[in-house]
PDB file of C-alpha atoms and ligand atoms in Angstrom:
ATOM      1  CA  MET A  26      -1.959 -22.808  -2.707  1.00  0.00           C
ATOM      2  CA  ILE A  27      -4.700 -21.471  -0.537  1.00  0.00           C
ATOM      3  CA  ARG A  28      -2.125 -18.250  -0.060  1.00  0.00           C
ATOM      4  CA  LYS A  29      -1.471 -18.287  -3.325  1.00  0.00           C
ATOM      5  CA  LYS A  30      -4.813 -18.233  -4.528  1.00  0.00           C
ATOM      6  CA  GLN A  31      -6.072 -15.910  -2.222  1.00  0.00           C
ATOM      7  CA  LYS A  32      -3.589 -13.415  -3.050  1.00  0.00           C
ATOM      8  CA  GLU A  33      -4.448 -13.816  -6.892  1.00  0.00           C
ATOM      9  CA  ASN A  34      -8.348 -13.393  -5.813  1.00  0.00           C
ATOM     10  CA  GLN A  35      -8.994 -16.705  -6.812  1.00  0.00           C
ATOM     11  CA  LYS A  36     -10.990 -19.858  -5.302  1.00  0.00           C
ATOM     12  CA  CYS A  37      -8.794 -22.699  -4.404  1.00  0.00           C
ATOM     13  CA  VAL A  38     -10.527 -25.787  -5.053  1.00  0.00           C
ATOM     14  CA  LEU A  39      -9.138 -28.912  -2.688  1.00  0.00           C
ATOM     15  CA  GLY A  40     -10.330 -32.334  -3.633  1.00  0.00           C
ATOM     16  CA  LEU A  41     -10.713 -34.020   0.356  1.00  0.00           C
ATOM     17  CA  ALA A  42      -9.525 -37.646   1.704  1.00  0.00           C
ATOM     18  CA  THR A  43     -10.965 -39.580   4.727  1.00  0.00           C
ATOM     19  CA  GLY A  44      -9.397 -42.233   6.403  1.00  0.00           C
ATOM     20  CA  SER A  45      -6.396 -42.240   8.917  1.00  0.00           C
ATOM     21  CA  SER A  46      -3.880 -41.446   6.628  1.00  0.00           C
ATOM     22  CA  PRO A  47      -4.484 -37.232   5.389  1.00  0.00           C
ATOM     23  CA  ILE A  48      -5.633 -36.618   9.641  1.00  0.00           C
ATOM     24  CA  ALA A  49      -2.400 -35.340  10.328  1.00  0.00           C
ATOM     25  CA  VAL A  50      -2.730 -32.741   7.162  1.00  0.00           C
ATOM     26  CA  TYR A  51      -5.843 -31.563   8.631  1.00  0.00           C
ATOM     27  CA  GLU A  52      -4.284 -31.044  12.043  1.00  0.00           C
ATOM     28  CA  GLU A  53      -1.669 -29.223  10.414  1.00  0.00           C
ATOM     29  CA  LEU A  54      -4.110 -26.867   8.568  1.00  0.00           C
ATOM     30  CA  VAL A  55      -6.125 -26.479  11.952  1.00  0.00           C
ATOM     31  CA  ARG A  56      -2.587 -25.283  13.509  1.00  0.00           C
ATOM     32  CA  MET A  57      -2.021 -22.912  10.331  1.00  0.00           C
ATOM     33  CA  HIS A  58      -5.691 -21.280  10.585  1.00  0.00           C
ATOM     34  CA  ARG A  59      -5.260 -21.075  14.275  1.00  0.00           C
ATOM     35  CA  GLU A  60      -1.670 -19.864  14.495  1.00  0.00           C
ATOM     36  CA  GLU A  61      -0.844 -18.190  11.448  1.00  0.00           C
ATOM     37  CA  GLY A  62      -4.387 -16.637  10.553  1.00  0.00           C
ATOM     38  CA  LEU A  63      -4.718 -19.247   7.443  1.00  0.00           C
ATOM     39  CA  SER A  64      -8.157 -18.230   6.129  1.00  0.00           C
ATOM     40  CA  PHE A  65      -9.964 -20.712   4.236  1.00  0.00           C
ATOM     41  CA  GLU A  66     -12.529 -18.277   2.763  1.00  0.00           C
ATOM     42  CA  ASN A  67     -11.393 -18.797  -0.987  1.00  0.00           C
ATOM     43  CA  VAL A  68     -11.332 -22.812  -0.424  1.00  0.00           C
ATOM     44  CA  ILE A  69     -14.303 -24.925  -2.119  1.00  0.00           C
ATOM     45  CA  THR A  70     -14.045 -28.683  -1.240  1.00  0.00           C
ATOM     46  CA  PHE A  71     -15.015 -31.568  -2.554  1.00  0.00           C
ATOM     47  CA  ASN A  72     -14.753 -35.224  -0.531  1.00  0.00           C
ATOM     48  CA  LEU A  73     -14.028 -37.986  -2.373  1.00  0.00           C
ATOM     49  CA  ASP A  74     -16.557 -40.639  -1.463  1.00  0.00           C
ATOM     50  CA  GLU A  75     -18.928 -41.172   1.414  1.00  0.00           C
ATOM     51  CA  TYR A  76     -20.749 -44.782   2.816  1.00  0.00           C
ATOM     52  CA  TYR A  77     -23.982 -45.249   1.406  1.00  0.00           C
ATOM     53  CA  GLY A  78     -26.762 -45.307   3.677  1.00  0.00           C
ATOM     54  CA  LEU A  79     -25.319 -43.596   6.752  1.00  0.00           C
ATOM     55  CA  GLU A  80     -26.870 -40.630   7.812  1.00  0.00           C
ATOM     56  CA  LYS A  81     -24.737 -37.205   8.157  1.00  0.00           C
ATOM     57  CA  THR A  82     -24.849 -37.690  11.679  1.00  0.00           C
ATOM     58  CA  HIS A  83     -23.639 -41.589  11.924  1.00  0.00           C
ATOM     59  CA  LYS A  84     -19.609 -41.619  13.904  1.00  0.00           C
ATOM     60  CA  GLU A  85     -18.317 -43.294  10.948  1.00  0.00           C
ATOM     61  CA  SER A  86     -19.700 -41.362   8.037  1.00  0.00           C
ATOM     62  CA  TYR A  87     -17.533 -39.381   6.127  1.00  0.00           C
ATOM     63  CA  TYR A  88     -19.434 -36.040   6.661  1.00  0.00           C
ATOM     64  CA  TYR A  89     -19.029 -36.229  10.311  1.00  0.00           C
ATOM     65  CA  PHE A  90     -15.545 -37.459   9.856  1.00  0.00           C
ATOM     66  CA  MET A  91     -14.635 -34.086   7.865  1.00  0.00           C
ATOM     67  CA  HIS A  92     -16.118 -31.817  10.590  1.00  0.00           C
ATOM     68  CA  HIS A  93     -14.905 -33.538  13.232  1.00  0.00           C
ATOM     69  CA  HIS A  94     -11.325 -33.454  11.652  1.00  0.00           C
ATOM     70  CA  LEU A  95     -11.281 -30.073   9.778  1.00  0.00           C
ATOM     71  CA  PHE A  96     -14.201 -28.274   8.893  1.00  0.00           C
ATOM     72  CA  ASN A  97     -15.338 -27.380  12.459  1.00  0.00           C
ATOM     73  CA  HIS A  98     -12.492 -25.785  13.098  1.00  0.00           C
ATOM     74  CA  VAL A  99     -11.544 -23.605   9.988  1.00  0.00           C
ATOM     75  CA  ASN A 100     -13.459 -20.586   8.686  1.00  0.00           C
ATOM     76  CA  ILE A 101     -14.799 -22.389   5.332  1.00  0.00           C
ATOM     77  CA  PRO A 102     -18.312 -21.004   4.177  1.00  0.00           C
ATOM     78  CA  ALA A 103     -20.569 -24.339   4.575  1.00  0.00           C
ATOM     79  CA  GLU A 104     -21.552 -23.431   1.121  1.00  0.00           C
ATOM     80  CA  ASN A 105     -18.213 -24.116  -0.119  1.00  0.00           C
ATOM     81  CA  VAL A 106     -18.422 -27.781   1.432  1.00  0.00           C
ATOM     82  CA  ASN A 107     -19.526 -30.415  -0.957  1.00  0.00           C
ATOM     83  CA  ILE A 108     -19.105 -34.482   0.283  1.00  0.00           C
ATOM     84  CA  PRO A 109     -20.948 -36.788  -1.606  1.00  0.00           C
ATOM     85  CA  SER A 110     -24.359 -37.976  -0.197  1.00  0.00           C
ATOM     86  CA  GLY A 111     -25.132 -41.031   1.414  1.00  0.00           C
ATOM     87  CA  THR A 112     -28.632 -40.741   1.868  1.00  0.00           C
ATOM     88  CA  VAL A 113     -30.228 -39.548  -1.600  1.00  0.00           C
ATOM     89  CA  ALA A 114     -32.742 -41.946  -2.890  1.00  0.00           C
ATOM     90  CA  LEU A 115     -31.558 -44.448  -4.913  1.00  0.00           C
ATOM     91  CA  GLU A 116     -33.659 -43.855  -8.456  1.00  0.00           C
ATOM     92  CA  GLU A 117     -31.652 -40.229  -8.028  1.00  0.00           C
ATOM     93  CA  LEU A 118     -28.365 -41.252  -7.110  1.00  0.00           C
ATOM     94  CA  GLU A 119     -27.107 -41.270 -10.839  1.00  0.00           C
ATOM     95  CA  GLN A 120     -28.279 -37.737 -11.255  1.00  0.00           C
ATOM     96  CA  TRP A 121     -27.156 -36.783  -7.998  1.00  0.00           C
ATOM     97  CA  CYS A 122     -23.313 -38.049  -9.208  1.00  0.00           C
ATOM     98  CA  ASP A 123     -23.928 -36.159 -12.575  1.00  0.00           C
ATOM     99  CA  ASP A 124     -24.326 -33.342 -10.599  1.00  0.00           C
ATOM    100  CA  TYR A 125     -21.275 -33.443  -8.520  1.00  0.00           C
ATOM    101  CA  GLU A 126     -19.211 -33.858 -11.406  1.00  0.00           C
ATOM    102  CA  ARG A 127     -20.830 -30.441 -13.125  1.00  0.00           C
ATOM    103  CA  LYS A 128     -20.262 -28.714  -9.497  1.00  0.00           C
ATOM    104  CA  ILE A 129     -16.773 -29.445  -9.668  1.00  0.00           C
ATOM    105  CA  GLU A 130     -16.831 -28.307 -13.572  1.00  0.00           C
ATOM    106  CA  ALA A 131     -18.329 -25.347 -12.298  1.00  0.00           C
ATOM    107  CA  ALA A 132     -15.943 -24.710  -9.946  1.00  0.00           C
ATOM    108  CA  GLY A 133     -13.241 -24.460 -12.091  1.00  0.00           C
ATOM    109  CA  GLY A 134     -12.163 -28.245 -11.529  1.00  0.00           C
ATOM    110  CA  LEU A 135      -9.980 -29.861  -8.511  1.00  0.00           C
ATOM    111  CA  ASP A 136      -6.698 -27.816  -8.130  1.00  0.00           C
ATOM    112  CA  PHE A 137      -5.467 -30.566  -5.522  1.00  0.00           C
ATOM    113  CA  GLN A 138      -6.336 -33.965  -4.663  1.00  0.00           C
ATOM    114  CA  LEU A 139      -5.151 -35.640  -1.674  1.00  0.00           C
ATOM    115  CA  LEU A 140      -5.423 -39.451  -1.442  1.00  0.00           C
ATOM    116  CA  GLY A 141      -4.978 -42.446   1.030  1.00  0.00           C
ATOM    117  CA  ILE A 142      -4.761 -46.115  -0.624  1.00  0.00           C
ATOM    118  CA  GLY A 143      -6.470 -48.911   0.522  1.00  0.00           C
ATOM    119  CA  ARG A 144      -5.000 -52.442   0.851  1.00  0.00           C
ATOM    120  CA  THR A 145      -6.862 -53.540  -2.300  1.00  0.00           C
ATOM    121  CA  GLY A 146      -5.327 -50.254  -4.288  1.00  0.00           C
ATOM    122  CA  HIS A 147      -8.514 -48.215  -4.145  1.00  0.00           C
ATOM    123  CA  ILE A 148      -8.520 -44.281  -4.474  1.00  0.00           C
ATOM    124  CA  GLY A 149     -11.437 -43.239  -2.970  1.00  0.00           C
ATOM    125  CA  PHE A 150     -13.471 -46.016  -3.406  1.00  0.00           C
ATOM    126  CA  ASN A 151     -12.794 -47.227  -6.808  1.00  0.00           C
ATOM    127  CA  GLU A 152     -11.837 -51.044  -5.975  1.00  0.00           C
ATOM    128  CA  PRO A 153     -10.186 -52.874  -8.297  1.00  0.00           C
ATOM    129  CA  GLY A 154     -11.973 -53.001 -12.014  1.00  0.00           C
ATOM    130  CA  SER A 155     -13.070 -49.086 -12.057  1.00  0.00           C
ATOM    131  CA  ALA A 156     -11.788 -48.011 -15.136  1.00  0.00           C
ATOM    132  CA  ILE A 157      -9.258 -45.309 -15.635  1.00  0.00           C
ATOM    133  CA  ASP A 158     -12.189 -42.371 -16.997  1.00  0.00           C
ATOM    134  CA  SER A 159     -14.846 -43.473 -14.221  1.00  0.00           C
ATOM    135  CA  LYS A 160     -16.535 -40.492 -12.784  1.00  0.00           C
ATOM    136  CA  THR A 161     -18.904 -40.030  -9.613  1.00  0.00           C
ATOM    137  CA  ARG A 162     -20.636 -43.180  -8.870  1.00  0.00           C
ATOM    138  CA  VAL A 163     -22.208 -46.064  -6.513  1.00  0.00           C
ATOM    139  CA  VAL A 164     -19.932 -48.986  -5.976  1.00  0.00           C
ATOM    140  CA  SER A 165     -19.944 -52.292  -4.050  1.00  0.00           C
ATOM    141  CA  LEU A 166     -17.068 -52.237  -1.246  1.00  0.00           C
ATOM    142  CA  ALA A 167     -14.449 -55.273  -1.911  1.00  0.00           C
ATOM    143  CA  HIS A 168     -14.216 -57.622   0.935  1.00  0.00           C
ATOM    144  CA  ILE A 169     -11.031 -56.263   2.083  1.00  0.00           C
ATOM    145  CA  THR A 170     -12.316 -52.937   2.702  1.00  0.00           C
ATOM    146  CA  LYS A 171     -15.127 -54.383   4.602  1.00  0.00           C
ATOM    147  CA  GLU A 172     -12.629 -55.962   6.733  1.00  0.00           C
ATOM    148  CA  ASP A 173     -10.455 -52.960   7.050  1.00  0.00           C
ATOM    149  CA  ALA A 174     -13.500 -51.145   8.288  1.00  0.00           C
ATOM    150  CA  ALA A 175     -15.073 -53.607  10.287  1.00  0.00           C
ATOM    151  CA  ASP A 176     -13.595 -52.639  13.691  1.00  0.00           C
ATOM    152  CA  ASP A 177     -14.833 -48.899  13.483  1.00  0.00           C
ATOM    153  CA  PHE A 178     -18.269 -50.191  12.729  1.00  0.00           C
ATOM    154  CA  GLU A 179     -18.371 -52.992  15.059  1.00  0.00           C
ATOM    155  CA  GLY A 180     -18.664 -56.245  13.271  1.00  0.00           C
ATOM    156  CA  ILE A 181     -18.011 -56.493   9.442  1.00  0.00           C
ATOM    157  CA  GLU A 182     -22.031 -57.118   9.041  1.00  0.00           C
ATOM    158  CA  ASN A 183     -22.183 -53.631  10.078  1.00  0.00           C
ATOM    159  CA  VAL A 184     -20.412 -52.143   7.251  1.00  0.00           C
ATOM    160  CA  PRO A 185     -22.194 -50.432   4.534  1.00  0.00           C
ATOM    161  CA  ALA A 186     -21.894 -52.800   0.933  1.00  0.00           C
ATOM    162  CA  THR A 187     -22.071 -49.808  -0.892  1.00  0.00           C
ATOM    163  CA  ALA A 188     -20.596 -46.255  -1.342  1.00  0.00           C
ATOM    164  CA  VAL A 189     -20.785 -42.850  -3.634  1.00  0.00           C
ATOM    165  CA  THR A 190     -17.243 -42.478  -4.609  1.00  0.00           C
ATOM    166  CA  MET A 191     -15.550 -39.624  -7.366  1.00  0.00           C
ATOM    167  CA  GLY A 192     -14.347 -41.846 -10.304  1.00  0.00           C
ATOM    168  CA  ILE A 193     -11.051 -42.702 -11.489  1.00  0.00           C
ATOM    169  CA  GLY A 194     -11.297 -39.744 -14.008  1.00  0.00           C
ATOM    170  CA  THR A 195     -12.297 -37.328 -11.647  1.00  0.00           C
ATOM    171  CA  VAL A 196      -9.386 -37.890  -9.314  1.00  0.00           C
ATOM    172  CA  ARG A 197      -7.155 -37.774 -12.317  1.00  0.00           C
ATOM    173  CA  SER A 198      -8.745 -34.554 -13.508  1.00  0.00           C
ATOM    174  CA  ALA A 199      -6.858 -32.789 -10.925  1.00  0.00           C
ATOM    175  CA  LYS A 200      -3.816 -30.663 -11.495  1.00  0.00           C
ATOM    176  CA  ARG A 201      -1.987 -31.703  -8.337  1.00  0.00           C
ATOM    177  CA  ILE A 202      -2.702 -35.031  -6.632  1.00  0.00           C
ATOM    178  CA  VAL A 203      -0.811 -36.159  -3.366  1.00  0.00           C
ATOM    179  CA  LEU A 204      -1.055 -39.895  -2.275  1.00  0.00           C
ATOM    180  CA  LEU A 205       0.011 -40.762   1.380  1.00  0.00           C
ATOM    181  CA  ALA A 206       0.593 -44.222   2.759  1.00  0.00           C
ATOM    182  CA  TRP A 207       2.081 -45.030   6.270  1.00  0.00           C
ATOM    183  CA  GLY A 208       3.018 -48.145   7.747  1.00  0.00           C
ATOM    184  CA  ALA A 209       3.874 -51.536   7.033  1.00  0.00           C
ATOM    185  CA  LYS A 210       0.612 -52.664   6.409  1.00  0.00           C
ATOM    186  CA  LYS A 211       0.326 -50.649   3.258  1.00  0.00           C
ATOM    187  CA  SER A 212       3.830 -51.661   2.013  1.00  0.00           C
ATOM    188  CA  LYS A 213       2.266 -54.597   0.052  1.00  0.00           C
ATOM    189  CA  ILE A 214      -0.109 -52.472  -2.043  1.00  0.00           C
ATOM    190  CA  VAL A 215       2.249 -49.461  -2.015  1.00  0.00           C
ATOM    191  CA  LYS A 216       4.906 -52.023  -4.074  1.00  0.00           C
ATOM    192  CA  GLU A 217       2.085 -53.077  -6.569  1.00  0.00           C
ATOM    193  CA  ALA A 218       0.500 -48.998  -6.970  1.00  0.00           C
ATOM    194  CA  ILE A 219       4.572 -48.235  -7.878  1.00  0.00           C
ATOM    195  CA  GLU A 220       5.854 -51.761  -9.488  1.00  0.00           C
ATOM    196  CA  GLU A 221       2.934 -53.433 -11.063  1.00  0.00           C
ATOM    197  CA  GLU A 222       1.583 -53.176 -14.746  1.00  0.00           C
ATOM    198  CA  ILE A 223      -0.772 -49.977 -14.892  1.00  0.00           C
ATOM    199  CA  SER A 224      -4.607 -51.507 -14.870  1.00  0.00           C
ATOM    200  CA  SER A 225      -7.560 -51.510 -13.041  1.00  0.00           C
ATOM    201  CA  ASN A 226      -6.171 -54.386 -11.243  1.00  0.00           C
ATOM    202  CA  VAL A 227      -4.489 -51.995  -8.923  1.00  0.00           C
ATOM    203  CA  PRO A 228      -6.588 -48.804  -9.493  1.00  0.00           C
ATOM    204  CA  ALA A 229      -3.744 -46.561  -7.815  1.00  0.00           C
ATOM    205  CA  THR A 230      -1.174 -47.403 -10.769  1.00  0.00           C
ATOM    206  CA  TYR A 231      -3.274 -45.297 -12.869  1.00  0.00           C
ATOM    207  CA  LEU A 232      -1.929 -42.551 -11.128  1.00  0.00           C
ATOM    208  CA  ARG A 233       1.164 -42.666 -12.410  1.00  0.00           C
ATOM    209  CA  GLN A 234      -0.074 -41.566 -16.109  1.00  0.00           C
ATOM    210  CA  HIS A 235      -1.047 -38.337 -13.811  1.00  0.00           C
ATOM    211  CA  PRO A 236       1.524 -35.422 -14.929  1.00  0.00           C
ATOM    212  CA  ASN A 237       1.374 -34.293 -11.491  1.00  0.00           C
ATOM    213  CA  THR A 238       1.248 -36.879  -8.800  1.00  0.00           C
ATOM    214  CA  THR A 239       3.530 -37.417  -5.588  1.00  0.00           C
ATOM    215  CA  PHE A 240       3.549 -40.452  -3.524  1.00  0.00           C
ATOM    216  CA  VAL A 241       4.559 -39.703  -0.212  1.00  0.00           C
ATOM    217  CA  PHE A 242       5.233 -42.920   1.956  1.00  0.00           C
ATOM    218  CA  ASP A 243       6.649 -43.323   4.915  1.00  0.00           C
ATOM    219  CA  GLU A 244       9.870 -46.051   5.583  1.00  0.00           C
ATOM    220  CA  GLU A 245       7.817 -48.695   6.906  1.00  0.00           C
ATOM    221  CA  ALA A 246       5.548 -48.534   3.860  1.00  0.00           C
ATOM    222  CA  ALA A 247       8.089 -48.368   1.536  1.00  0.00           C
ATOM    223  CA  SER A 248      10.060 -51.061   2.811  1.00  0.00           C
ATOM    224  CA  LYS A 249       9.122 -53.438  -0.182  1.00  0.00           C
ATOM    225  CA  LEU A 250       9.899 -51.437  -3.196  1.00  0.00           C
ATOM    226  CA  SER A 251      12.427 -52.612  -5.410  1.00  0.00           C
ATOM    227  CA  SER A 252      16.007 -51.127  -4.822  1.00  0.00           C
ATOM    228  CA  HIS A 253      15.624 -49.299  -8.219  1.00  0.00           C
ATOM    229  CA  HIS A 254      12.539 -47.412  -6.983  1.00  0.00           C
ATOM    230  CA  LEU A 255      14.563 -46.585  -3.775  1.00  0.00           C
ATOM    231  CA  GLU A 256      17.832 -45.413  -5.855  1.00  0.00           C
ATOM    232  CA  ASN A 257      17.272 -41.487  -6.544  1.00  0.00           C
ATOM    233  CA  GLN A 258      17.289 -40.005  -3.361  1.00  0.00           C
ATOM    234  CA  ASP A 259      15.781 -36.884  -4.559  1.00  0.00           C
ATOM    235  CA  LEU A 260      12.920 -38.477  -5.380  1.00  0.00           C
ATOM    236  CA  TYR A 261      12.210 -40.911  -2.160  1.00  0.00           C
ATOM    237  CA  GLU A 262      13.925 -38.783   0.608  1.00  0.00           C
ATOM    238  CA  PRO A 263      12.984 -40.206   3.770  1.00  0.00           C
ATOM    239  CA  CYS A 264      10.418 -37.277   5.516  1.00  0.00           C
ATOM    240  CA  ASP A 265       9.425 -36.575   8.969  1.00  0.00           C
TER     241      ASP A 265
HETATM  242  C1  GLP B 306     -11.154 -45.922   2.827  1.00  0.00           C
HETATM  243  C2  GLP B 306     -11.517 -44.444   2.462  1.00  0.00           C
HETATM  244  C3  GLP B 306     -10.009 -44.369   1.374  1.00  0.00           C
HETATM  245  C4  GLP B 306      -8.534 -44.906   2.147  1.00  0.00           C
HETATM  246  C5  GLP B 306      -8.817 -45.805   2.570  1.00  0.00           C
HETATM  247  C6  GLP B 306      -7.230 -45.941   3.146  1.00  0.00           C
HETATM  248  O1  GLP B 306     -11.421 -46.777   2.299  1.00  0.00           O
HETATM  249  N1  GLP B 306     -12.478 -44.532   1.128  1.00  0.00           N
HETATM  250  O2  GLP B 306     -10.161 -42.654   0.629  1.00  0.00           O
HETATM  251  O3  GLP B 306      -7.543 -43.814   1.303  1.00  0.00           O
HETATM  252  O4  GLP B 306     -10.057 -45.918   3.352  1.00  0.00           O
HETATM  253  O5  GLP B 306      -7.775 -45.513   4.858  1.00  0.00           O
HETATM  254  P1  GLP B 306      -6.753 -45.411   5.792  1.00  0.00           P
HETATM  255  O6  GLP B 306      -5.806 -44.119   5.336  1.00  0.00           O
HETATM  256  O7  GLP B 306      -7.107 -45.371   7.106  1.00  0.00           O
HETATM  257  O8  GLP B 306      -5.479 -46.438   5.764  1.00  0.00           O
END
């Protein structure tokens, strides 16, 4: 998509995710930049979310994560990188979130959105209860989400209580969406995301109503899916 847009002299607008799931994607993009000359000059990125209260320099901030895994290693212009702010003053936050939405629109909208999935079924930090048309806003983190982050923060008491996240509506405005889930610990939520009734109880179910979403699982993450969901080998071909 980056190359195709480049040939057409267009910007490529990518929505990016953090967490362990997309790291291999970023490694591959860095490899393609180094070895195949893939240029990021025409790329504009918008990250999904950020912990509220963390400085950019904090090792667990998503700002740090993205620079460490991708932006420091490719030729993306610094002004093309957009990451929700973890430090904007509380009274300015609502305006900041509206501006983030407007900036995505002004860039031409998201061409592609990369996603992981949390064990609550969250995408970005859209925890259960998030509305299908929700936009960028400040949210409270679910207990399971804080538990999953506890090791990184050396204790659950150090995990921020809130975060700034794109909404489900923001994510669903992307022209193309790919969600990645790896390993047995995701198998339960993967089953719910694919097989449960579409509702805010499992926010990722809302992706099934998006016309151009692909779910990519390894065998362990897919291990609890009912067999009828595995029948179509074209759709569920195991991948390396
Ligand atoms: C965090 C992020 C999500 C991510 C999730 C899963 O909660 N805000 O965007 O999808 O973690 O992380 P992992 O890929 O490490 O399982």
